[in-house]
PDB file of C-alpha atoms in Angstrom:
ATOM      1  CA  MET A 259     100.006  -5.245 -31.955  1.00  0.00           C
ATOM      2  CA  GLN A 260      97.816  -3.693 -29.091  1.00  0.00           C
ATOM      3  CA  LYS A 261      94.222  -3.300 -30.020  1.00  0.00           C
ATOM      4  CA  TYR A 262      92.281  -0.337 -28.785  1.00  0.00           C
ATOM      5  CA  ASP A 263      88.604  -0.010 -28.109  1.00  0.00           C
ATOM      6  CA  VAL A 264      88.721   3.354 -29.916  1.00  0.00           C
ATOM      7  CA  ILE A 265      91.344   5.135 -31.991  1.00  0.00           C
ATOM      8  CA  VAL A 266      90.804   8.939 -32.041  1.00  0.00           C
ATOM      9  CA  ILE A 267      92.300  10.596 -35.160  1.00  0.00           C
ATOM     10  CA  GLY A 268      92.772  14.237 -34.288  1.00  0.00           C
ATOM     11  CA  GLY A 269      93.734  15.838 -30.961  1.00  0.00           C
ATOM     12  CA  GLY A 270      91.796  19.026 -30.895  1.00  0.00           C
ATOM     13  CA  ALA A 271      88.874  19.940 -28.630  1.00  0.00           C
ATOM     14  CA  ALA A 272      86.547  17.404 -30.310  1.00  0.00           C
ATOM     15  CA  GLY A 273      88.940  14.555 -30.194  1.00  0.00           C
ATOM     16  CA  LEU A 274      90.152  15.111 -26.777  1.00  0.00           C
ATOM     17  CA  SER A 275      86.691  15.551 -25.318  1.00  0.00           C
ATOM     18  CA  GLY A 276      85.527  12.353 -26.870  1.00  0.00           C
ATOM     19  CA  ALA A 277      88.587  10.531 -25.673  1.00  0.00           C
ATOM     20  CA  VAL A 278      88.096  11.765 -22.078  1.00  0.00           C
ATOM     21  CA  ALA A 279      84.466  10.521 -22.143  1.00  0.00           C
ATOM     22  CA  LEU A 280      85.520   7.181 -23.379  1.00  0.00           C
ATOM     23  CA  ALA A 281      88.434   6.718 -21.024  1.00  0.00           C
ATOM     24  CA  ARG A 282      86.157   7.619 -18.063  1.00  0.00           C
ATOM     25  CA  SER A 283      83.986   4.685 -19.300  1.00  0.00           C
ATOM     26  CA  ARG A 284      87.053   2.537 -18.897  1.00  0.00           C
ATOM     27  CA  ARG A 285      87.590   2.118 -22.583  1.00  0.00           C
ATOM     28  CA  SER A 286      91.057   1.787 -23.996  1.00  0.00           C
ATOM     29  CA  VAL A 287      91.741   4.783 -26.067  1.00  0.00           C
ATOM     30  CA  LEU A 288      94.475   6.088 -28.288  1.00  0.00           C
ATOM     31  CA  VAL A 289      94.587   9.643 -29.635  1.00  0.00           C
ATOM     32  CA  ILE A 290      96.686  10.261 -32.707  1.00  0.00           C
ATOM     33  CA  ASP A 291      97.396  13.924 -33.510  1.00  0.00           C
ATOM     34  CA  ASP A 292      99.579  15.546 -36.184  1.00  0.00           C
ATOM     35  CA  ALA A 293     100.070  18.716 -34.115  1.00  0.00           C
ATOM     36  CA  THR A 294      98.933  21.111 -36.972  1.00  0.00           C
ATOM     37  CA  PRO A 295      95.748  22.537 -35.470  1.00  0.00           C
ATOM     38  CA  ARG A 296      93.652  24.961 -37.585  1.00  0.00           C
ATOM     39  CA  ASN A 297      93.658  27.611 -34.862  1.00  0.00           C
ATOM     40  CA  ALA A 298      97.514  27.538 -34.296  1.00  0.00           C
ATOM     41  CA  PRO A 299      97.859  31.166 -35.690  1.00  0.00           C
ATOM     42  CA  ALA A 300      95.289  32.516 -33.170  1.00  0.00           C
ATOM     43  CA  GLU A 301      96.439  34.058 -29.992  1.00  0.00           C
ATOM     44  CA  GLY A 302      93.518  32.792 -27.931  1.00  0.00           C
ATOM     45  CA  VAL A 303      90.288  30.639 -27.880  1.00  0.00           C
ATOM     46  CA  HIS A 304      87.177  32.595 -27.337  1.00  0.00           C
ATOM     47  CA  ASN A 305      83.541  31.761 -26.417  1.00  0.00           C
ATOM     48  CA  TYR A 306      84.928  28.820 -24.371  1.00  0.00           C
ATOM     49  CA  LEU A 307      83.293  29.315 -21.011  1.00  0.00           C
ATOM     50  CA  THR A 308      85.854  29.571 -18.181  1.00  0.00           C
ATOM     51  CA  ARG A 309      88.801  29.426 -20.650  1.00  0.00           C
ATOM     52  CA  ASP A 310      88.220  32.602 -22.716  1.00  0.00           C
ATOM     53  CA  GLY A 311      91.520  33.844 -24.146  1.00  0.00           C
ATOM     54  CA  ILE A 312      93.426  30.703 -23.442  1.00  0.00           C
ATOM     55  CA  PRO A 313      96.081  30.001 -26.087  1.00  0.00           C
ATOM     56  CA  PRO A 314      95.059  27.061 -28.335  1.00  0.00           C
ATOM     57  CA  SER A 315      98.285  25.152 -27.502  1.00  0.00           C
ATOM     58  CA  GLU A 316      97.711  25.510 -23.790  1.00  0.00           C
ATOM     59  CA  LEU A 317      94.072  24.230 -24.006  1.00  0.00           C
ATOM     60  CA  THR A 318      95.216  21.306 -25.994  1.00  0.00           C
ATOM     61  CA  ALA A 319      98.057  20.457 -23.525  1.00  0.00           C
ATOM     62  CA  ILE A 320      95.412  20.397 -20.615  1.00  0.00           C
ATOM     63  CA  GLY A 321      93.262  18.139 -22.652  1.00  0.00           C
ATOM     64  CA  ARG A 322      96.001  15.767 -23.350  1.00  0.00           C
ATOM     65  CA  GLN A 323      96.788  15.544 -19.640  1.00  0.00           C
ATOM     66  CA  GLU A 324      93.280  14.782 -18.770  1.00  0.00           C
ATOM     67  CA  VAL A 325      93.021  12.017 -21.432  1.00  0.00           C
ATOM     68  CA  ILE A 326      96.259  10.580 -20.060  1.00  0.00           C
ATOM     69  CA  GLY A 327      95.123  10.997 -16.432  1.00  0.00           C
ATOM     70  CA  TYR A 328      92.139   8.603 -17.173  1.00  0.00           C
ATOM     71  CA  GLY A 329      94.417   5.971 -18.760  1.00  0.00           C
ATOM     72  CA  GLY A 330      94.177   7.103 -22.392  1.00  0.00           C
ATOM     73  CA  GLU A 331      97.299   7.326 -24.568  1.00  0.00           C
ATOM     74  CA  VAL A 332      98.279  10.203 -26.956  1.00  0.00           C
ATOM     75  CA  VAL A 333     100.944   9.926 -29.774  1.00  0.00           C
ATOM     76  CA  THR A 334     102.003  12.442 -32.311  1.00  0.00           C
ATOM     77  CA  GLY A 335     101.819  11.263 -35.904  1.00  0.00           C
ATOM     78  CA  THR A 336      99.933  11.749 -39.237  1.00  0.00           C
ATOM     79  CA  VAL A 337      97.448   8.991 -40.166  1.00  0.00           C
ATOM     80  CA  THR A 338      97.731   8.276 -43.925  1.00  0.00           C
ATOM     81  CA  THR A 339      95.656   5.088 -44.241  1.00  0.00           C
ATOM     82  CA  ALA A 340      92.741   3.366 -42.636  1.00  0.00           C
ATOM     83  CA  HIS A 341      91.327   0.046 -43.633  1.00  0.00           C
ATOM     84  CA  ARG A 342      89.123  -2.664 -42.069  1.00  0.00           C
ATOM     85  CA  ASP A 343      89.700  -6.369 -41.739  1.00  0.00           C
ATOM     86  CA  GLY A 344      87.334  -7.165 -38.830  1.00  0.00           C
ATOM     87  CA  ASP A 345      88.870  -4.361 -36.778  1.00  0.00           C
ATOM     88  CA  PHE A 346      90.215  -1.085 -38.027  1.00  0.00           C
ATOM     89  CA  THR A 347      93.911  -0.627 -38.868  1.00  0.00           C
ATOM     90  CA  VAL A 348      95.421   2.876 -39.294  1.00  0.00           C
ATOM     91  CA  GLY A 349      98.763   3.646 -40.671  1.00  0.00           C
ATOM     92  CA  LEU A 350     100.913   6.571 -39.907  1.00  0.00           C
ATOM     93  CA  ALA A 351     103.441   8.403 -42.115  1.00  0.00           C
ATOM     94  CA  ASP A 352     106.235   6.836 -40.376  1.00  0.00           C
ATOM     95  CA  GLY A 353     104.998   3.264 -41.053  1.00  0.00           C
ATOM     96  CA  THR A 354     103.503   2.617 -37.552  1.00  0.00           C
ATOM     97  CA  THR A 355     100.245   0.867 -37.647  1.00  0.00           C
ATOM     98  CA  TYR A 356      97.638   0.555 -34.707  1.00  0.00           C
ATOM     99  CA  GLN A 357      94.331  -1.372 -34.420  1.00  0.00           C
ATOM    100  CA  GLY A 358      90.996  -0.388 -33.062  1.00  0.00           C
ATOM    101  CA  ARG A 359      87.419  -1.542 -32.735  1.00  0.00           C
ATOM    102  CA  ARG A 360      86.125   1.868 -33.580  1.00  0.00           C
ATOM    103  CA  LEU A 361      87.340   5.109 -35.132  1.00  0.00           C
ATOM    104  CA  LEU A 362      86.601   8.584 -33.983  1.00  0.00           C
ATOM    105  CA  VAL A 363      87.609  11.017 -36.578  1.00  0.00           C
ATOM    106  CA  THR A 364      88.178  14.685 -35.444  1.00  0.00           C
ATOM    107  CA  THR A 365      90.828  15.958 -37.788  1.00  0.00           C
ATOM    108  CA  GLY A 366      89.160  19.296 -38.565  1.00  0.00           C
ATOM    109  CA  LEU A 367      89.431  21.376 -41.624  1.00  0.00           C
ATOM    110  CA  ALA A 368      91.908  23.137 -43.693  1.00  0.00           C
ATOM    111  CA  ASP A 369      91.322  26.763 -44.770  1.00  0.00           C
ATOM    112  CA  VAL A 370      92.007  27.749 -48.369  1.00  0.00           C
ATOM    113  CA  LEU A 371      92.655  31.399 -48.285  1.00  0.00           C
ATOM    114  CA  PRO A 372      91.942  33.935 -51.201  1.00  0.00           C
ATOM    115  CA  ASP A 373      94.914  34.476 -53.286  1.00  0.00           C
ATOM    116  CA  VAL A 374      95.790  37.970 -52.319  1.00  0.00           C
ATOM    117  CA  PRO A 375      99.554  38.810 -51.647  1.00  0.00           C
ATOM    118  CA  GLY A 376     100.274  39.422 -47.847  1.00  0.00           C
ATOM    119  CA  LEU A 377      97.085  37.830 -46.739  1.00  0.00           C
ATOM    120  CA  ALA A 378      98.331  34.491 -45.621  1.00  0.00           C
ATOM    121  CA  GLU A 379     100.972  35.976 -43.484  1.00  0.00           C
ATOM    122  CA  ARG A 380      98.494  37.992 -41.494  1.00  0.00           C
ATOM    123  CA  TRP A 381      96.096  35.056 -41.095  1.00  0.00           C
ATOM    124  CA  GLY A 382      94.872  34.513 -37.624  1.00  0.00           C
ATOM    125  CA  LYS A 383      96.317  37.853 -36.585  1.00  0.00           C
ATOM    126  CA  ASP A 384      94.583  40.887 -38.187  1.00  0.00           C
ATOM    127  CA  VAL A 385      93.212  38.847 -41.208  1.00  0.00           C
ATOM    128  CA  LEU A 386      90.070  37.050 -39.720  1.00  0.00           C
ATOM    129  CA  HIS A 387      87.117  35.182 -40.722  1.00  0.00           C
ATOM    130  CA  CYS A 388      84.705  34.731 -37.632  1.00  0.00           C
ATOM    131  CA  PRO A 389      83.256  37.663 -35.917  1.00  0.00           C
ATOM    132  CA  TYR A 390      82.523  35.450 -32.984  1.00  0.00           C
ATOM    133  CA  CYS A 391      86.088  34.154 -32.673  1.00  0.00           C
ATOM    134  CA  HIS A 392      87.949  37.351 -33.325  1.00  0.00           C
ATOM    135  CA  GLY A 393      85.450  40.226 -33.657  1.00  0.00           C
ATOM    136  CA  TRP A 394      85.603  41.635 -30.041  1.00  0.00           C
ATOM    137  CA  GLU A 395      89.562  42.025 -30.411  1.00  0.00           C
ATOM    138  CA  VAL A 396      89.073  44.386 -33.387  1.00  0.00           C
ATOM    139  CA  ARG A 397      85.848  46.186 -32.143  1.00  0.00           C
ATOM    140  CA  ASP A 398      85.731  50.033 -33.103  1.00  0.00           C
ATOM    141  CA  GLN A 399      88.710  49.605 -35.562  1.00  0.00           C
ATOM    142  CA  ALA A 400      88.784  50.258 -39.270  1.00  0.00           C
ATOM    143  CA  ILE A 401      87.475  46.822 -40.574  1.00  0.00           C
ATOM    144  CA  GLY A 402      87.508  45.624 -44.053  1.00  0.00           C
ATOM    145  CA  VAL A 403      85.644  42.619 -45.500  1.00  0.00           C
ATOM    146  CA  LEU A 404      87.073  41.005 -48.661  1.00  0.00           C
ATOM    147  CA  ALA A 405      84.259  39.702 -50.805  1.00  0.00           C
ATOM    148  CA  THR A 406      84.902  36.532 -52.870  1.00  0.00           C
ATOM    149  CA  SER A 407      81.340  35.321 -52.830  1.00  0.00           C
ATOM    150  CA  ALA A 408      77.740  36.330 -51.726  1.00  0.00           C
ATOM    151  CA  MET A 409      78.732  35.198 -48.221  1.00  0.00           C
ATOM    152  CA  ALA A 410      80.520  38.531 -47.849  1.00  0.00           C
ATOM    153  CA  LEU A 411      77.073  40.218 -47.575  1.00  0.00           C
ATOM    154  CA  HIS A 412      76.353  38.077 -44.322  1.00  0.00           C
ATOM    155  CA  GLN A 413      79.851  38.722 -42.987  1.00  0.00           C
ATOM    156  CA  VAL A 414      80.053  42.379 -43.444  1.00  0.00           C
ATOM    157  CA  GLN A 415      76.699  42.932 -41.500  1.00  0.00           C
ATOM    158  CA  MET A 416      78.205  40.856 -38.687  1.00  0.00           C
ATOM    159  CA  PHE A 417      81.316  42.864 -38.373  1.00  0.00           C
ATOM    160  CA  ARG A 418      79.228  46.011 -38.641  1.00  0.00           C
ATOM    161  CA  GLN A 419      77.845  45.018 -35.314  1.00  0.00           C
ATOM    162  CA  LEU A 420      81.396  45.522 -33.953  1.00  0.00           C
ATOM    163  CA  SER A 421      82.468  48.836 -35.600  1.00  0.00           C
ATOM    164  CA  ASP A 422      81.016  51.948 -37.282  1.00  0.00           C
ATOM    165  CA  ASP A 423      83.938  51.906 -39.746  1.00  0.00           C
ATOM    166  CA  VAL A 424      83.474  48.937 -41.966  1.00  0.00           C
ATOM    167  CA  THR A 425      84.250  48.803 -45.682  1.00  0.00           C
ATOM    168  CA  LEU A 426      83.228  46.080 -48.131  1.00  0.00           C
ATOM    169  CA  PHE A 427      85.752  45.300 -50.919  1.00  0.00           C
ATOM    170  CA  LEU A 428      83.705  43.714 -53.756  1.00  0.00           C
ATOM    171  CA  HIS A 429      86.915  42.197 -55.197  1.00  0.00           C
ATOM    172  CA  THR A 430      85.728  39.048 -57.012  1.00  0.00           C
ATOM    173  CA  ALA A 431      82.114  38.672 -55.641  1.00  0.00           C
ATOM    174  CA  PRO A 432      79.081  38.831 -57.776  1.00  0.00           C
ATOM    175  CA  GLU A 433      77.533  42.055 -58.566  1.00  0.00           C
ATOM    176  CA  LEU A 434      75.226  43.341 -55.898  1.00  0.00           C
ATOM    177  CA  THR A 435      71.470  43.804 -56.165  1.00  0.00           C
ATOM    178  CA  GLU A 436      69.533  46.920 -55.692  1.00  0.00           C
ATOM    179  CA  GLU A 437      68.235  45.686 -52.444  1.00  0.00           C
ATOM    180  CA  GLN A 438      71.795  44.749 -51.235  1.00  0.00           C
ATOM    181  CA  TRP A 439      73.075  48.152 -52.111  1.00  0.00           C
ATOM    182  CA  GLU A 440      70.181  49.642 -50.112  1.00  0.00           C
ATOM    183  CA  GLU A 441      70.929  47.435 -47.049  1.00  0.00           C
ATOM    184  CA  LEU A 442      74.593  48.365 -47.070  1.00  0.00           C
ATOM    185  CA  ALA A 443      73.857  52.127 -47.367  1.00  0.00           C
ATOM    186  CA  ALA A 444      71.294  51.904 -44.574  1.00  0.00           C
ATOM    187  CA  ARG A 445      73.843  50.342 -42.223  1.00  0.00           C
ATOM    188  CA  GLY A 446      76.463  52.998 -43.102  1.00  0.00           C
ATOM    189  CA  ILE A 447      78.827  50.354 -44.812  1.00  0.00           C
ATOM    190  CA  ALA A 448      81.177  51.763 -47.346  1.00  0.00           C
ATOM    191  CA  VAL A 449      81.583  49.865 -50.534  1.00  0.00           C
ATOM    192  CA  VAL A 450      84.695  49.826 -52.689  1.00  0.00           C
ATOM    193  CA  GLN A 451      84.651  48.413 -56.242  1.00  0.00           C
ATOM    194  CA  GLY A 452      87.495  46.815 -58.102  1.00  0.00           C
ATOM    195  CA  LYS A 453      89.931  44.029 -57.315  1.00  0.00           C
ATOM    196  CA  VAL A 454      92.389  44.066 -54.221  1.00  0.00           C
ATOM    197  CA  GLU A 455      95.939  43.788 -55.244  1.00  0.00           C
ATOM    198  CA  GLN A 456      97.745  43.283 -51.954  1.00  0.00           C
ATOM    199  CA  LEU A 457      97.767  44.097 -48.285  1.00  0.00           C
ATOM    200  CA  GLU A 458      99.812  46.862 -46.795  1.00  0.00           C
ATOM    201  CA  VAL A 459     101.746  45.871 -43.688  1.00  0.00           C
ATOM    202  CA  GLU A 460     103.982  48.116 -41.514  1.00  0.00           C
ATOM    203  CA  ASP A 461     105.841  47.132 -38.394  1.00  0.00           C
ATOM    204  CA  GLY A 462     104.229  43.687 -38.445  1.00  0.00           C
ATOM    205  CA  LYS A 463     100.542  45.067 -38.513  1.00  0.00           C
ATOM    206  CA  LEU A 464      97.978  45.453 -41.194  1.00  0.00           C
ATOM    207  CA  THR A 465      97.753  49.232 -42.261  1.00  0.00           C
ATOM    208  CA  GLY A 466      95.809  49.027 -45.369  1.00  0.00           C
ATOM    209  CA  VAL A 467      94.300  47.409 -48.477  1.00  0.00           C
ATOM    210  CA  ARG A 468      95.825  48.252 -51.925  1.00  0.00           C
ATOM    211  CA  LEU A 469      93.453  48.129 -54.951  1.00  0.00           C
ATOM    212  CA  GLU A 470      94.662  47.518 -58.509  1.00  0.00           C
ATOM    213  CA  GLY A 471      95.778  50.896 -59.789  1.00  0.00           C
ATOM    214  CA  GLY A 472      97.441  51.795 -56.637  1.00  0.00           C
ATOM    215  CA  THR A 473      94.873  53.258 -54.277  1.00  0.00           C
ATOM    216  CA  VAL A 474      95.305  52.344 -50.640  1.00  0.00           C
ATOM    217  CA  ILE A 475      92.259  52.196 -48.191  1.00  0.00           C
ATOM    218  CA  PRO A 476      93.474  52.295 -44.538  1.00  0.00           C
ATOM    219  CA  ARG A 477      92.297  49.327 -42.623  1.00  0.00           C
ATOM    220  CA  ARG A 478      93.378  47.755 -39.294  1.00  0.00           C
ATOM    221  CA  ALA A 479      91.669  44.316 -39.780  1.00  0.00           C
ATOM    222  CA  LEU A 480      90.433  42.468 -42.717  1.00  0.00           C
ATOM    223  CA  ALA A 481      87.785  39.712 -42.792  1.00  0.00           C
ATOM    224  CA  VAL A 482      87.836  37.004 -45.446  1.00  0.00           C
ATOM    225  CA  GLN A 483      85.798  34.022 -46.456  1.00  0.00           C
ATOM    226  CA  THR A 484      87.779  30.883 -46.783  1.00  0.00           C
ATOM    227  CA  THR A 485      87.005  27.771 -48.528  1.00  0.00           C
ATOM    228  CA  VAL A 486      87.244  24.837 -46.027  1.00  0.00           C
ATOM    229  CA  ARG A 487      88.317  21.238 -46.929  1.00  0.00           C
ATOM    230  CA  ALA A 488      87.812  18.186 -44.607  1.00  0.00           C
ATOM    231  CA  ARG A 489      91.131  16.665 -43.570  1.00  0.00           C
ATOM    232  CA  ALA A 490      90.103  13.205 -44.200  1.00  0.00           C
ATOM    233  CA  ASN A 491      91.795  11.736 -47.181  1.00  0.00           C
ATOM    234  CA  PHE A 492      92.763   8.751 -45.310  1.00  0.00           C
ATOM    235  CA  LEU A 493      89.227   7.540 -45.115  1.00  0.00           C
ATOM    236  CA  ALA A 494      89.000   6.875 -48.852  1.00  0.00           C
ATOM    237  CA  ASP A 495      89.991   3.191 -48.532  1.00  0.00           C
ATOM    238  CA  LEU A 496      87.095   2.793 -46.146  1.00  0.00           C
ATOM    239  CA  GLY A 497      84.717   4.182 -48.860  1.00  0.00           C
ATOM    240  CA  LEU A 498      84.050   7.441 -46.982  1.00  0.00           C
ATOM    241  CA  GLU A 499      84.457  10.756 -48.799  1.00  0.00           C
ATOM    242  CA  PRO A 500      83.762  14.361 -47.760  1.00  0.00           C
ATOM    243  CA  THR A 501      80.505  15.926 -49.155  1.00  0.00           C
ATOM    244  CA  VAL A 502      80.079  19.515 -50.376  1.00  0.00           C
ATOM    245  CA  ARG A 503      78.590  21.940 -47.851  1.00  0.00           C
ATOM    246  CA  GLU A 504      76.689  25.149 -48.495  1.00  0.00           C
ATOM    247  CA  ALA A 505      75.557  28.092 -46.502  1.00  0.00           C
ATOM    248  CA  ASN A 506      73.016  30.602 -47.670  1.00  0.00           C
ATOM    249  CA  GLY A 507      73.129  28.849 -51.035  1.00  0.00           C
ATOM    250  CA  VAL A 508      76.905  29.408 -51.379  1.00  0.00           C
ATOM    251  CA  GLU A 509      79.359  26.461 -51.420  1.00  0.00           C
ATOM    252  CA  ILE A 510      81.700  26.812 -48.403  1.00  0.00           C
ATOM    253  CA  GLY A 511      83.718  23.554 -48.627  1.00  0.00           C
ATOM    254  CA  THR A 512      83.618  19.957 -47.740  1.00  0.00           C
ATOM    255  CA  ALA A 513      82.789  17.921 -44.518  1.00  0.00           C
ATOM    256  CA  ILE A 514      82.166  14.477 -43.403  1.00  0.00           C
ATOM    257  CA  ALA A 515      78.557  13.646 -43.092  1.00  0.00           C
ATOM    258  CA  VAL A 516      77.215  12.104 -39.787  1.00  0.00           C
ATOM    259  CA  ASP A 517      74.010  11.370 -38.023  1.00  0.00           C
ATOM    260  CA  ALA A 518      72.821  12.742 -34.711  1.00  0.00           C
ATOM    261  CA  ARG A 519      75.070  10.249 -32.864  1.00  0.00           C
ATOM    262  CA  GLY A 520      78.164  11.266 -34.796  1.00  0.00           C
ATOM    263  CA  ALA A 521      77.905   7.993 -36.924  1.00  0.00           C
ATOM    264  CA  THR A 522      79.235   7.998 -40.566  1.00  0.00           C
ATOM    265  CA  GLU A 523      77.756   5.822 -43.296  1.00  0.00           C
ATOM    266  CA  VAL A 524      80.525   3.355 -42.592  1.00  0.00           C
ATOM    267  CA  PRO A 525      79.686   1.275 -39.628  1.00  0.00           C
ATOM    268  CA  GLY A 526      82.238   1.751 -36.740  1.00  0.00           C
ATOM    269  CA  VAL A 527      83.472   5.095 -37.973  1.00  0.00           C
ATOM    270  CA  PHE A 528      82.375   8.049 -36.206  1.00  0.00           C
ATOM    271  CA  ALA A 529      83.237  11.777 -36.519  1.00  0.00           C
ATOM    272  CA  ALA A 530      82.948  15.112 -34.707  1.00  0.00           C
ATOM    273  CA  GLY A 531      83.796  18.709 -34.603  1.00  0.00           C
ATOM    274  CA  ASN A 532      84.942  20.794 -37.626  1.00  0.00           C
ATOM    275  CA  VAL A 533      85.510  17.933 -39.942  1.00  0.00           C
ATOM    276  CA  THR A 534      81.682  17.448 -39.864  1.00  0.00           C
ATOM    277  CA  ASP A 535      80.467  21.005 -39.146  1.00  0.00           C
ATOM    278  CA  PRO A 536      82.421  23.846 -40.774  1.00  0.00           C
ATOM    279  CA  MET A 537      80.661  26.454 -38.662  1.00  0.00           C
ATOM    280  CA  ALA A 538      81.499  24.685 -35.233  1.00  0.00           C
ATOM    281  CA  GLN A 539      83.539  26.742 -32.778  1.00  0.00           C
ATOM    282  CA  VAL A 540      85.920  25.252 -30.209  1.00  0.00           C
ATOM    283  CA  MET A 541      83.351  24.862 -27.520  1.00  0.00           C
ATOM    284  CA  SER A 542      80.601  23.265 -29.779  1.00  0.00           C
ATOM    285  CA  SER A 543      83.370  20.978 -31.206  1.00  0.00           C
ATOM    286  CA  ALA A 544      84.226  19.897 -27.553  1.00  0.00           C
ATOM    287  CA  ALA A 545      80.528  19.292 -26.881  1.00  0.00           C
ATOM    288  CA  ALA A 546      80.064  17.217 -30.029  1.00  0.00           C
ATOM    289  CA  GLY A 547      83.210  15.245 -29.187  1.00  0.00           C
ATOM    290  CA  LEU A 548      81.666  14.369 -25.818  1.00  0.00           C
ATOM    291  CA  MET A 549      78.320  13.317 -27.178  1.00  0.00           C
ATOM    292  CA  THR A 550      79.986  11.186 -29.956  1.00  0.00           C
ATOM    293  CA  GLY A 551      82.309   9.557 -27.448  1.00  0.00           C
ATOM    294  CA  ALA A 552      79.261   8.503 -25.458  1.00  0.00           C
ATOM    295  CA  GLY A 553      77.646   7.327 -28.549  1.00  0.00           C
ATOM    296  CA  ILE A 554      80.597   5.197 -29.384  1.00  0.00           C
ATOM    297  CA  ASN A 555      80.765   3.745 -25.984  1.00  0.00           C
ATOM    298  CA  PHE A 556      77.057   2.628 -26.090  1.00  0.00           C
ATOM    299  CA  ASP A 557      77.704   1.174 -29.573  1.00  0.00           C
ATOM    300  CA  LEU A 558      80.337  -0.938 -28.081  1.00  0.00           C
ATOM    301  CA  ILE A 559      78.147  -1.969 -25.188  1.00  0.00           C
ATOM    302  CA  THR A 560      75.509  -3.038 -27.730  1.00  0.00           C
ATOM    303  CA  GLU A 561      77.983  -5.250 -29.448  1.00  0.00           C
ATOM    304  CA  GLU A 562      79.401  -6.855 -26.303  1.00  0.00           C
ATOM    305  CA  THR A 563      75.928  -7.479 -25.023  1.00  0.00           C
ATOM    306  CA  ARG A 564      75.038  -9.191 -28.234  1.00  0.00           C
ATOM    307  CA  LEU A 565      78.213 -11.400 -28.067  1.00  0.00           C
ATOM    308  CA  ALA A 566      77.650 -12.102 -24.438  1.00  0.00           C
ATOM    309  CA  VAL A 567      74.107 -13.421 -25.117  1.00  0.00           C
ATOM    310  CA  ALA A 568      75.334 -15.531 -28.028  1.00  0.00           C
ATOM    311  CA  ALA A 569      77.951 -17.002 -25.749  1.00  0.00           C
ATOM    312  CA  ARG A 570      75.654 -17.704 -22.960  1.00  0.00           C
ATOM    313  CA  SER A 571      73.248 -19.536 -25.414  1.00  0.00           C
ATOM    314  CA  SER A 572      76.013 -21.639 -27.001  1.00  0.00           C
TER     315      SER A 572
END
């Protein structure tokens, strides 16, 4: 079995960026990707300097070719196990195994959507979550924000920056305080009480939000808060589990904890991108992958130097 310096698990922006940095440092690198990126439903990647609007699949294809161009390898597969016996051995769903001296985990997150009929089908199209990723595309439209937690108060103010016609659907969120009501009124944000029953869609486009009781509020876009889960179950045998993350005092999901170099609590296992930072966008994930790749290279250099000194002294 061939042994690689680094096995990168996850072939998105963070993983490919880390792989390029490592391959350019003449490290043997294998990228394993299951081809189910979180941003697959999106038409384009935004806030990525010089690549704004590029389809996610095209950005990934370019990144793969860059990795391969520097001598790295890329395979499609799903990692299901990872254990350590000196080096790391990762196992794929098809039974294939690979060995590596270090692991870089960049598998990202999975979004758990609110349980509202019609919502999942429009996800990444006119059902959105991030004003920076998708807000410009729905500017000046009739935008709704589906509240399932207190985070909706933050989200609705962000989308209010993009349109004068923004409605907050309280749905299952906690009751608002007097101060919150005042802030919403001051910004001209309409508030609708009651639970949302389903989305109304015509000709493949969102047209409205139906409340329990039958009232339909016309909307062209709907922002939601998702719960995010780190895609890292395969790390359990290494003793590495995701931790709960919060934002503004609200639990938003789970992620892998790392230090400033991208190192986890398990020696030799590093992570970068959304799997460590639920708020990271594509460009910041790529930057994190680069810096973590550089950190892994220096970690290997440190080990190799120690071994060289020991061999010279023997």
